[in-house]
Amino acid sequence: MTRFILIALSLLFLGLMVILPVIAIFHRAFADGFDAYRAAILDPETLAAIRLTVIATLLVLPLNVIFGVAAAWAIARFRFVGRRVLLILIEIPFAVSPIVAGLCFLLIYGAYGPVGALLEPYGVQLMFNLTGIVLVSAFVTCPFVMREVLPVLMVTGEDEELAAVTLGANGWQIFRHVVLPNISWGLAYGVVLTMARAMGEFGAVSVVAGAIRGQTMTLPLQIELMYNDYNATGAFAAATVLTALALVTLVLRGVLNRFGPKKEAHA
Amino acid sequence: MTAIPRSTPRVLPGLSLGLGISILFVTLIVLLPISGLLWQLAQLTPADYFRVMSSERVLTALRVTLTAAAAATLINGVFGLMLAWVLTRYRFAGRGLIDALVDLPFALPTAVAGIALVSLYDRSGWLGSVLDKFGLQVAYTWWGIMIAMIFTSIPFAVRAIQPAIEELDPDEEAAALTLGANGVQRFLRVVLRPLMPSILTGVGLSFVRSMGEFGAVIFIAGNLPYKTEIASLLILIRLDEFDYPAAAAIAGTLLLLSVILLVAINLAQTRMQRYLRAEG
Amino acid sequence: MTFQALDIHKSFGDTEVLKGVSLSMKEGEFVALLGPSGSGKTTLLNIIAGLAHADRGQLLFAGEDITRLPAGQRHFGFVFQNYALFRHMTVAQNIAFGLRVLPRKSRPSRSAIAARTRELLEMIEMADLADRFPAQLSGGQRQRVAMARALAIEPRLLLMDEPFSALDAQVRQSLRESVRDLQRKAGVGAIMVTHDRAEAWALADRVAVMNEGHIVQFDRPEVLSSNPSSDFVRLLVRADAA
Ligand SMILES: Nc1ncnc2c1ncn2[C@@H]1O[C@H](COP(=O)(O)OP(=O)(O)OP(=O)(O)O)[C@@H](O)[C@H]1O
Ligand SMILES: [Mg+2]
């Protein structure tokens, strides 16, 4: 009986709080029919926003992957002074609210910030453009790859890498042939999380993007713009794109959980 | 006897490269920006800081943010525990799907969540129209802010509590049953107490997340100064007015609050775990 | 080619694990390192392989000082206690790895690598299992793959850390023969860590008995039995013989 009540309550809570809003997105997007939806998606400004979002994400991704793998490797395989500090620093972005994060970047890299002012005479502007979007996106997604790769490295241990060392492999060969295949699943999920978050970041990006129509509007910003312009179909149509992306993320997570390597016995 | 000190060469390669990349990235992407905020704050005199923070509008915004976050956290604590319990202890059709959907608010961009929630709770929306019949209004009120916060932070509560329930020993519950403990006693003594550290973590993370939430909240909040304006939005408004000191003062306060909370959670967690281990 | 370790010292923090160990091997000799748990056998073997570094002391191979030489350039084959096979590579890929990662100048052609791999697969009698992954092998099969992988690089010395400890008694017996056989065929000197007296007696030309960071006696098995240098060695030899 308790079991039944608890399950029912849980389903009710999740249904009302989580599932219903998602259904509402699709309902509103298609409220004026499929043609209106199509027209909204194909709106030049929306397409430009999608393009910018994809470009920014493709720039953030390699940054984060290289950093995440490098940091996970150093932390998992070596003991050095400041190892714990590094771990904490990487986790900081989780604790910082998006607007505060955006403000931080503006205060240092903006035209009035110490670093921004230094670069200004050379005509280098970091904020209110694609660079700014990429930088804050790198901040908000900072721990994602590292967090997924580190535990995998911990679980696999260093034996295979040491074996490769005794067989004469150099650093790159060890990474390419031994480490990378071992961390591939964790890395893949880290990439998925980074992508989803980078594409969807709103608060931090809205501080540093500069909101120039058709130029520095990412998809979430474009959604806000259209929503405030009373273009509900446009906003919700664009939202379905990001919602689909979120659902794909969840499916991938499920797939990786199910088919990814379990903590298999040591070979 | 003095041995000539020799640095031992490392066997695995990549420490300097890995560490170099990490330090460069963390410096440019995390440390410098945070110090940018601190640098701006350092230029404020204490008097300036208190003038900004004691203005009625800022105080209201903080109060709205913190009370809504607290209420959302409380609800997430209860339902997070329940969801985590149901998902780990019961097997039922669709459990896997439900488990996956718990992460949806985490994966869904906050702006999307924002317009979805407002379209639901607006007077013309599915839920809003029902509530309206009872004279209740959620959208554009404090209640809307709370709902948005519940939405974005529920995964944090569930995911923090879930592993701890998995580790609970069902035998202990059975033992308590044979000793004649009734349901409530059993739950409090045998289940709730060992779960406390992780509940605390989940609730703390959920609060920190709620406090800083922006995208999901602003659409449903109404954003009336002195009424339904959250702290994050006020930072943005000050920024648009180029009032960087004021923006930095509010942001610094929010940041400090979350850092203190996270440190406190960490400390409390280690201490409670030690205490529980000493007991068991 | 001869191998020598001279006065090797190693500490972890405050505990001295190796307290001046010296060992000198003849060409093609099979040496067993025998001793109780914690006596420093693995530590010594790792230092010889270059997987750890001595605080003090010297390693010489064919007269050349290799103390500071990186593990990869020593050309010593190493068989790990848990085999450490590459789990994402097939048996054949595991065996070929050491050849595939050679610098381009000295790397054999693709077909030469394949031929050498086939040869080793036949030597360990696993030609039909070339495309299996390590997880699909039995313990004994894994052990043989690890041997073949170490031998593929034509090592100057073969190092084995308790190569049979993960196997049950029967497999152990049969593999002893094949390990000795493979080592003879390869014509390479070998050092094997073990804490099983019978194993050392069955395989080794000479046995180095280790205790608390020292080699207390280093001689042929018959001599250890007939002429133990201390009570420790006498007890060690007798305890198992009984
Ligand atoms: N990385 C390390 N850090 C600290 N102490 C270590 C480390 N490696 C080994 N030791 C210590 O050094 C001593 C010798 O260890 P070693 O592994 O060489 O022993 P062993 O003879 O191989 O034992 P076994 O038969 O159990 O494998 C042990 O007391 C061990 O605790
Ligand atoms: Mg050992």
Tab-separated table of N, CA, C and O in Angstrom, chain C residues 87-169:
chain	number	residue	atom	x	y	z
C	87	ARG	N	42.701	-4.269	-22.992
C	87	ARG	CA	41.374	-4.891	-23.090
C	87	ARG	C	40.653	-4.546	-24.377
C	87	ARG	O	39.723	-5.227	-24.774
C	88	HIS	N	41.103	-3.470	-25.043
C	88	HIS	CA	40.417	-3.089	-26.268
C	88	HIS	C	41.099	-3.638	-27.512
C	88	HIS	O	40.737	-3.290	-28.620
C	89	MET	N	42.110	-4.479	-27.312
C	89	MET	CA	42.791	-5.064	-28.469
C	89	MET	C	42.600	-6.577	-28.459
C	89	MET	O	42.498	-7.194	-27.409
C	90	THR	N	42.588	-7.143	-29.662
C	90	THR	CA	42.503	-8.592	-29.760
C	90	THR	C	43.830	-9.196	-29.311
C	90	THR	O	44.808	-8.498	-29.085
C	91	VAL	N	43.825	-10.519	-29.204
C	91	VAL	CA	45.035	-11.234	-28.824
C	91	VAL	C	46.172	-10.877	-29.781
C	91	VAL	O	47.283	-10.527	-29.367
C	92	ALA	N	45.874	-10.918	-31.078
C	92	ALA	CA	46.908	-10.623	-32.067
C	92	ALA	C	47.401	-9.182	-31.930
C	92	ALA	O	48.607	-8.915	-31.992
C	93	GLN	N	46.467	-8.257	-31.732
C	93	GLN	CA	46.868	-6.853	-31.591
C	93	GLN	C	47.694	-6.629	-30.336
C	93	GLN	O	48.628	-5.827	-30.326
C	94	ASN	N	47.336	-7.342	-29.264
C	94	ASN	CA	48.127	-7.259	-28.045
C	94	ASN	C	49.567	-7.668	-28.307
C	94	ASN	O	50.510	-6.985	-27.925
C	95	ILE	N	49.709	-8.802	-28.993
C	95	ILE	CA	51.052	-9.331	-29.223
C	95	ILE	C	51.847	-8.419	-30.147
C	95	ILE	O	53.038	-8.195	-29.959
C	96	ALA	N	51.165	-7.844	-31.139
C	96	ALA	CA	51.864	-7.027	-32.126
C	96	ALA	C	52.182	-5.626	-31.620
C	96	ALA	O	52.965	-4.901	-32.239
C	97	PHE	N	51.603	-5.234	-30.489
C	97	PHE	CA	51.690	-3.838	-30.052
C	97	PHE	C	53.121	-3.307	-29.988
C	97	PHE	O	53.436	-2.251	-30.523
C	98	GLY	N	53.991	-4.090	-29.341
C	98	GLY	CA	55.369	-3.634	-29.164
C	98	GLY	C	56.093	-3.399	-30.478
C	98	GLY	O	57.022	-2.590	-30.548
C	99	LEU	N	55.670	-4.098	-31.523
C	99	LEU	CA	56.300	-3.904	-32.831
C	99	LEU	C	55.672	-2.720	-33.559
C	99	LEU	O	56.342	-1.953	-34.237
C	100	ARG	N	54.355	-2.572	-33.388
C	100	ARG	CA	53.656	-1.492	-34.080
C	100	ARG	C	54.091	-0.120	-33.576
C	100	ARG	O	53.982	0.870	-34.300
C	101	VAL	N	54.535	-0.024	-32.332
C	101	VAL	CA	54.879	1.295	-31.801
C	101	VAL	C	56.361	1.615	-31.979
C	101	VAL	O	56.838	2.639	-31.501
C	102	LEU	N	57.092	0.758	-32.673
C	102	LEU	CA	58.501	1.064	-32.931
C	102	LEU	C	58.598	2.297	-33.831
C	102	LEU	O	57.707	2.544	-34.643
C	103	PRO	N	59.655	3.096	-33.675
C	103	PRO	CA	59.825	4.240	-34.568
C	103	PRO	C	59.914	3.773	-36.020
C	103	PRO	O	60.376	2.663	-36.290
C	104	ARG	N	59.437	4.608	-36.938
C	104	ARG	CA	59.265	4.181	-38.320
C	104	ARG	C	60.528	3.533	-38.895
C	104	ARG	O	60.468	2.542	-39.597
C	105	LYS	N	61.681	4.098	-38.583
C	105	LYS	CA	62.942	3.598	-39.149
C	105	LYS	C	63.153	2.119	-38.848
C	105	LYS	O	63.507	1.346	-39.716
C	106	SER	N	62.907	1.759	-37.577
C	106	SER	CA	63.238	0.398	-37.175
C	106	SER	C	62.011	-0.522	-37.174
C	106	SER	O	62.112	-1.680	-36.794
C	107	ARG	N	60.855	0.008	-37.590
C	107	ARG	CA	59.639	-0.809	-37.540
C	107	ARG	C	59.612	-1.800	-38.694
C	107	ARG	O	59.828	-1.409	-39.838
C	108	PRO	N	59.332	-3.075	-38.382
C	108	PRO	CA	59.218	-4.047	-39.472
C	108	PRO	C	58.005	-3.712	-40.339
C	108	PRO	O	57.105	-2.996	-39.906
C	109	SER	N	57.979	-4.246	-41.540
C	109	SER	CA	56.842	-4.007	-42.418
C	109	SER	C	55.598	-4.647	-41.825
C	109	SER	O	55.676	-5.517	-40.962
C	110	ARG	N	54.459	-4.197	-42.308
C	110	ARG	CA	53.183	-4.724	-41.846
C	110	ARG	C	53.154	-6.251	-41.933
C	110	ARG	O	52.734	-6.946	-41.006
C	111	SER	N	53.618	-6.767	-43.073
C	111	SER	CA	53.540	-8.221	-43.257
C	111	SER	C	54.544	-8.933	-42.339
C	111	SER	O	54.265	-10.019	-41.837
C	112	ALA	N	55.667	-8.278	-42.088
C	112	ALA	CA	56.639	-8.890	-41.187
C	112	ALA	C	56.082	-8.962	-39.771
C	112	ALA	O	56.261	-9.969	-39.066
C	113	ILE	N	55.366	-7.885	-39.363
C	113	ILE	CA	54.741	-7.895	-38.029
C	113	ILE	C	53.710	-9.015	-37.955
C	113	ILE	O	53.651	-9.767	-36.978
C	114	ALA	N	52.898	-9.128	-39.015
C	114	ALA	CA	51.866	-10.167	-39.028
C	114	ALA	C	52.503	-11.548	-38.935
C	114	ALA	O	52.027	-12.426	-38.194
C	115	ALA	N	53.595	-11.738	-39.658
C	115	ALA	CA	54.249	-13.047	-39.648
C	115	ALA	C	54.795	-13.372	-38.264
C	115	ALA	O	54.609	-14.477	-37.736
C	116	ARG	N	55.432	-12.364	-37.654
C	116	ARG	CA	56.003	-12.560	-36.321
C	116	ARG	C	54.890	-12.857	-35.302
C	116	ARG	O	55.038	-13.716	-34.432
C	117	THR	N	53.770	-12.148	-35.441
C	117	THR	CA	52.647	-12.378	-34.538
C	117	THR	C	52.136	-13.805	-34.683
C	117	THR	O	51.862	-14.486	-33.687
C	118	ARG	N	52.012	-14.242	-35.962
C	118	ARG	CA	51.535	-15.602	-36.198
C	118	ARG	C	52.471	-16.629	-35.562
C	118	ARG	O	52.044	-17.567	-34.904
C	119	GLU	N	53.743	-16.370	-35.728
C	119	GLU	CA	54.759	-17.259	-35.170
C	119	GLU	C	54.599	-17.380	-33.641
C	119	GLU	O	54.591	-18.474	-33.087
C	120	LEU	N	54.424	-16.224	-32.991
C	120	LEU	CA	54.270	-16.233	-31.534
C	120	LEU	C	52.968	-16.906	-31.127
C	120	LEU	O	52.915	-17.645	-30.138
C	121	LEU	N	51.909	-16.659	-31.913
C	121	LEU	CA	50.624	-17.286	-31.614
C	121	LEU	C	50.754	-18.802	-31.664
C	121	LEU	O	50.177	-19.524	-30.840
C	122	GLU	N	51.514	-19.280	-32.647
C	122	GLU	CA	51.702	-20.725	-32.734
C	122	GLU	C	52.554	-21.232	-31.586
C	122	GLU	O	52.298	-22.291	-31.021
C	123	MET	N	53.535	-20.438	-31.221
C	123	MET	CA	54.408	-20.821	-30.116
C	123	MET	C	53.602	-20.995	-28.827
C	123	MET	O	53.858	-21.922	-28.052
C	124	ILE	N	52.631	-20.130	-28.594
C	124	ILE	CA	51.820	-20.278	-27.381
C	124	ILE	C	50.568	-21.106	-27.657
C	124	ILE	O	49.670	-21.194	-26.813
C	125	GLU	N	50.501	-21.686	-28.833
C	125	GLU	CA	49.407	-22.583	-29.211
C	125	GLU	C	48.048	-21.928	-29.100
C	125	GLU	O	47.101	-22.479	-28.533
C	126	MET	N	47.956	-20.712	-29.611
C	126	MET	CA	46.673	-20.013	-29.563
C	126	MET	C	46.321	-19.408	-30.915
C	126	MET	O	45.587	-18.419	-30.989
C	127	ALA	N	46.839	-20.002	-31.989
C	127	ALA	CA	46.628	-19.450	-33.327
C	127	ALA	C	45.141	-19.276	-33.628
C	127	ALA	O	44.736	-18.317	-34.287
C	128	ASP	N	44.307	-20.178	-33.106
C	128	ASP	CA	42.883	-20.104	-33.426
C	128	ASP	C	42.159	-19.026	-32.615
C	128	ASP	O	41.006	-18.732	-32.883
C	129	LEU	N	42.837	-18.469	-31.615
C	129	LEU	CA	42.164	-17.479	-30.763
C	129	LEU	C	42.646	-16.053	-31.037
C	129	LEU	O	42.401	-15.147	-30.245
C	130	ALA	N	43.301	-15.863	-32.182
C	130	ALA	CA	43.957	-14.583	-32.464
C	130	ALA	C	43.007	-13.393	-32.388
C	130	ALA	O	43.408	-12.292	-32.009
C	131	ASP	N	41.727	-13.598	-32.724
C	131	ASP	CA	40.809	-12.468	-32.798
C	131	ASP	C	39.938	-12.306	-31.560
C	131	ASP	O	39.030	-11.479	-31.543
C	132	ARG	N	40.218	-13.102	-30.530
C	132	ARG	CA	39.469	-12.929	-29.279
C	132	ARG	C	39.983	-11.707	-28.520
C	132	ARG	O	41.113	-11.280	-28.697
C	133	PHE	N	39.115	-11.189	-27.644
C	133	PHE	CA	39.559	-10.127	-26.755
C	133	PHE	C	39.942	-10.733	-25.407
C	133	PHE	O	39.458	-11.824	-25.065
C	134	PRO	N	40.793	-10.051	-24.635
C	134	PRO	CA	41.263	-10.626	-23.373
C	134	PRO	C	40.131	-11.124	-22.479
C	134	PRO	O	40.258	-12.170	-21.836
C	135	ALA	N	39.012	-10.381	-22.453
C	135	ALA	CA	37.914	-10.766	-21.572
C	135	ALA	C	37.330	-12.130	-21.950
C	135	ALA	O	36.645	-12.752	-21.153
C	136	GLN	N	37.595	-12.577	-23.203
C	136	GLN	CA	37.021	-13.859	-23.648
C	136	GLN	C	38.007	-15.015	-23.457
C	136	GLN	O	37.797	-16.077	-24.027
C	137	LEU	N	39.077	-14.781	-22.700
C	137	LEU	CA	40.091	-15.829	-22.532
C	137	LEU	C	40.084	-16.377	-21.113
C	137	LEU	O	39.656	-15.708	-20.177
C	138	SER	N	40.588	-17.601	-20.971
C	138	SER	CA	40.774	-18.158	-19.633
C	138	SER	C	42.033	-17.559	-19.018
C	138	SER	O	42.842	-16.927	-19.708
C	139	GLY	N	42.203	-17.764	-17.719
C	139	GLY	CA	43.364	-17.203	-17.037
C	139	GLY	C	44.676	-17.675	-17.646
C	139	GLY	O	45.595	-16.889	-17.885
C	140	GLY	N	44.748	-18.975	-17.920
C	140	GLY	CA	45.975	-19.528	-18.479
C	140	GLY	C	46.270	-18.959	-19.857
C	140	GLY	O	47.428	-18.664	-20.187
C	141	GLN	N	45.196	-18.787	-20.637
C	141	GLN	CA	45.382	-18.210	-21.972
C	141	GLN	C	45.881	-16.776	-21.888
C	141	GLN	O	46.759	-16.367	-22.636
C	142	ARG	N	45.333	-16.038	-20.945
C	142	ARG	CA	45.784	-14.653	-20.771
C	142	ARG	C	47.267	-14.622	-20.419
C	142	ARG	O	48.026	-13.800	-20.933
C	143	GLN	N	47.642	-15.532	-19.547
C	143	GLN	CA	49.036	-15.586	-19.127
C	143	GLN	C	49.941	-15.809	-20.330
C	143	GLN	O	50.973	-15.156	-20.483
C	144	ARG	N	49.526	-16.698	-21.209
C	144	ARG	CA	50.368	-16.995	-22.367
C	144	ARG	C	50.416	-15.811	-23.340
C	144	ARG	O	51.453	-15.539	-23.937
C	145	VAL	N	49.286	-15.117	-23.479
C	145	VAL	CA	49.297	-13.925	-24.335
C	145	VAL	C	50.261	-12.890	-23.762
C	145	VAL	O	51.038	-12.257	-24.496
C	146	ALA	N	50.222	-12.733	-22.439
C	146	ALA	CA	51.121	-11.755	-21.814
C	146	ALA	C	52.577	-12.128	-22.073
C	146	ALA	O	53.421	-11.262	-22.349
C	147	MET	N	52.874	-13.421	-22.008
C	147	MET	CA	54.235	-13.889	-22.311
C	147	MET	C	54.595	-13.549	-23.755
C	147	MET	O	55.666	-12.995	-24.032
C	148	ALA	N	53.703	-13.904	-24.677
C	148	ALA	CA	53.982	-13.682	-26.094
C	148	ALA	C	54.156	-12.193	-26.376
C	148	ALA	O	55.032	-11.791	-27.135
C	149	ARG	N	53.329	-11.360	-25.731
C	149	ARG	CA	53.435	-9.925	-25.957
C	149	ARG	C	54.803	-9.409	-25.496
C	149	ARG	O	55.430	-8.582	-26.159
C	150	ALA	N	55.258	-9.929	-24.351
C	150	ALA	CA	56.549	-9.486	-23.839
C	150	ALA	C	57.691	-9.990	-24.717
C	150	ALA	O	58.700	-9.309	-24.899
C	151	LEU	N	57.524	-11.201	-25.284
C	151	LEU	CA	58.598	-11.773	-26.097
C	151	LEU	C	58.638	-11.188	-27.502
C	151	LEU	O	59.664	-11.270	-28.187
C	152	ALA	N	57.525	-10.599	-27.938
C	152	ALA	CA	57.436	-10.105	-29.313
C	152	ALA	C	58.496	-9.057	-29.607
C	152	ALA	O	58.977	-8.944	-30.730
C	153	ILE	N	58.865	-8.278	-28.599
C	153	ILE	CA	59.842	-7.209	-28.865
C	153	ILE	C	61.269	-7.751	-28.815
C	153	ILE	O	62.221	-6.980	-28.847
C	154	GLU	N	61.404	-9.080	-28.769
C	154	GLU	CA	62.719	-9.711	-28.626
C	154	GLU	C	63.516	-9.040	-27.520
C	154	GLU	O	64.552	-8.406	-27.753
C	155	PRO	N	63.009	-9.201	-26.283
C	155	PRO	CA	63.594	-8.472	-25.169
C	155	PRO	C	65.007	-8.968	-24.847
C	155	PRO	O	65.351	-10.098	-25.166
C	156	ARG	N	65.767	-8.100	-24.203
C	156	ARG	CA	67.102	-8.486	-23.778
C	156	ARG	C	67.050	-9.223	-22.450
C	156	ARG	O	68.002	-9.866	-22.031
C	157	LEU	N	65.901	-9.087	-21.772
C	157	LEU	CA	65.716	-9.714	-20.465
C	157	LEU	C	64.213	-9.843	-20.255
C	157	LEU	O	63.456	-8.961	-20.652
C	158	LEU	N	63.803	-10.946	-19.667
C	158	LEU	CA	62.372	-11.163	-19.444
C	158	LEU	C	62.087	-11.058	-17.946
C	158	LEU	O	62.711	-11.754	-17.144
C	159	LEU	N	61.160	-10.177	-17.580
C	159	LEU	CA	60.832	-9.981	-16.168
C	159	LEU	C	59.397	-10.430	-15.928
C	159	LEU	O	58.496	-10.054	-16.670
C	160	MET	N	59.192	-11.222	-14.883
C	160	MET	CA	57.836	-11.730	-14.619
C	160	MET	C	57.504	-11.576	-13.145
C	160	MET	O	58.232	-12.069	-12.286
C	161	ASP	N	56.402	-10.900	-12.848
C	161	ASP	CA	55.976	-10.725	-11.452
C	161	ASP	C	54.881	-11.738	-11.137
C	161	ASP	O	53.745	-11.582	-11.568
C	162	GLU	N	55.247	-12.749	-10.367
C	162	GLU	CA	54.302	-13.813	-10.000
C	162	GLU	C	53.413	-14.196	-11.173
C	162	GLU	O	52.185	-14.049	-11.103
C	163	PRO	N	53.979	-14.710	-12.233
C	163	PRO	CA	53.205	-14.922	-13.467
C	163	PRO	C	52.110	-15.975	-13.316
C	163	PRO	O	51.199	-16.017	-14.136
C	164	PHE	N	52.188	-16.809	-12.288
C	164	PHE	CA	51.184	-17.877	-12.171
C	164	PHE	C	50.209	-17.656	-11.021
C	164	PHE	O	49.355	-18.489	-10.774
C	165	SER	N	50.360	-16.552	-10.302
C	165	SER	CA	49.611	-16.436	-9.041
C	165	SER	C	48.112	-16.362	-9.272
C	165	SER	O	47.333	-16.699	-8.394
C	166	ALA	N	47.680	-15.924	-10.474
C	166	ALA	CA	46.239	-15.790	-10.693
C	166	ALA	C	45.627	-17.081	-11.238
C	166	ALA	O	44.470	-17.093	-11.639
C	167	LEU	N	46.410	-18.162	-11.251
C	167	LEU	CA	45.925	-19.395	-11.875
C	167	LEU	C	45.716	-20.493	-10.845
C	167	LEU	O	46.344	-20.497	-9.793
C	168	ASP	N	44.857	-21.474	-11.182
C	168	ASP	CA	44.693	-22.560	-10.228
C	168	ASP	C	45.815	-23.592	-10.398
C	168	ASP	O	46.548	-23.596	-11.379
C	169	ALA	N	45.940	-24.438	-9.421
C	169	ALA	CA	47.134	-25.274	-9.277
C	169	ALA	C	47.448	-26.087	-10.534
C	169	ALA	O	48.604	-26.179	-10.957
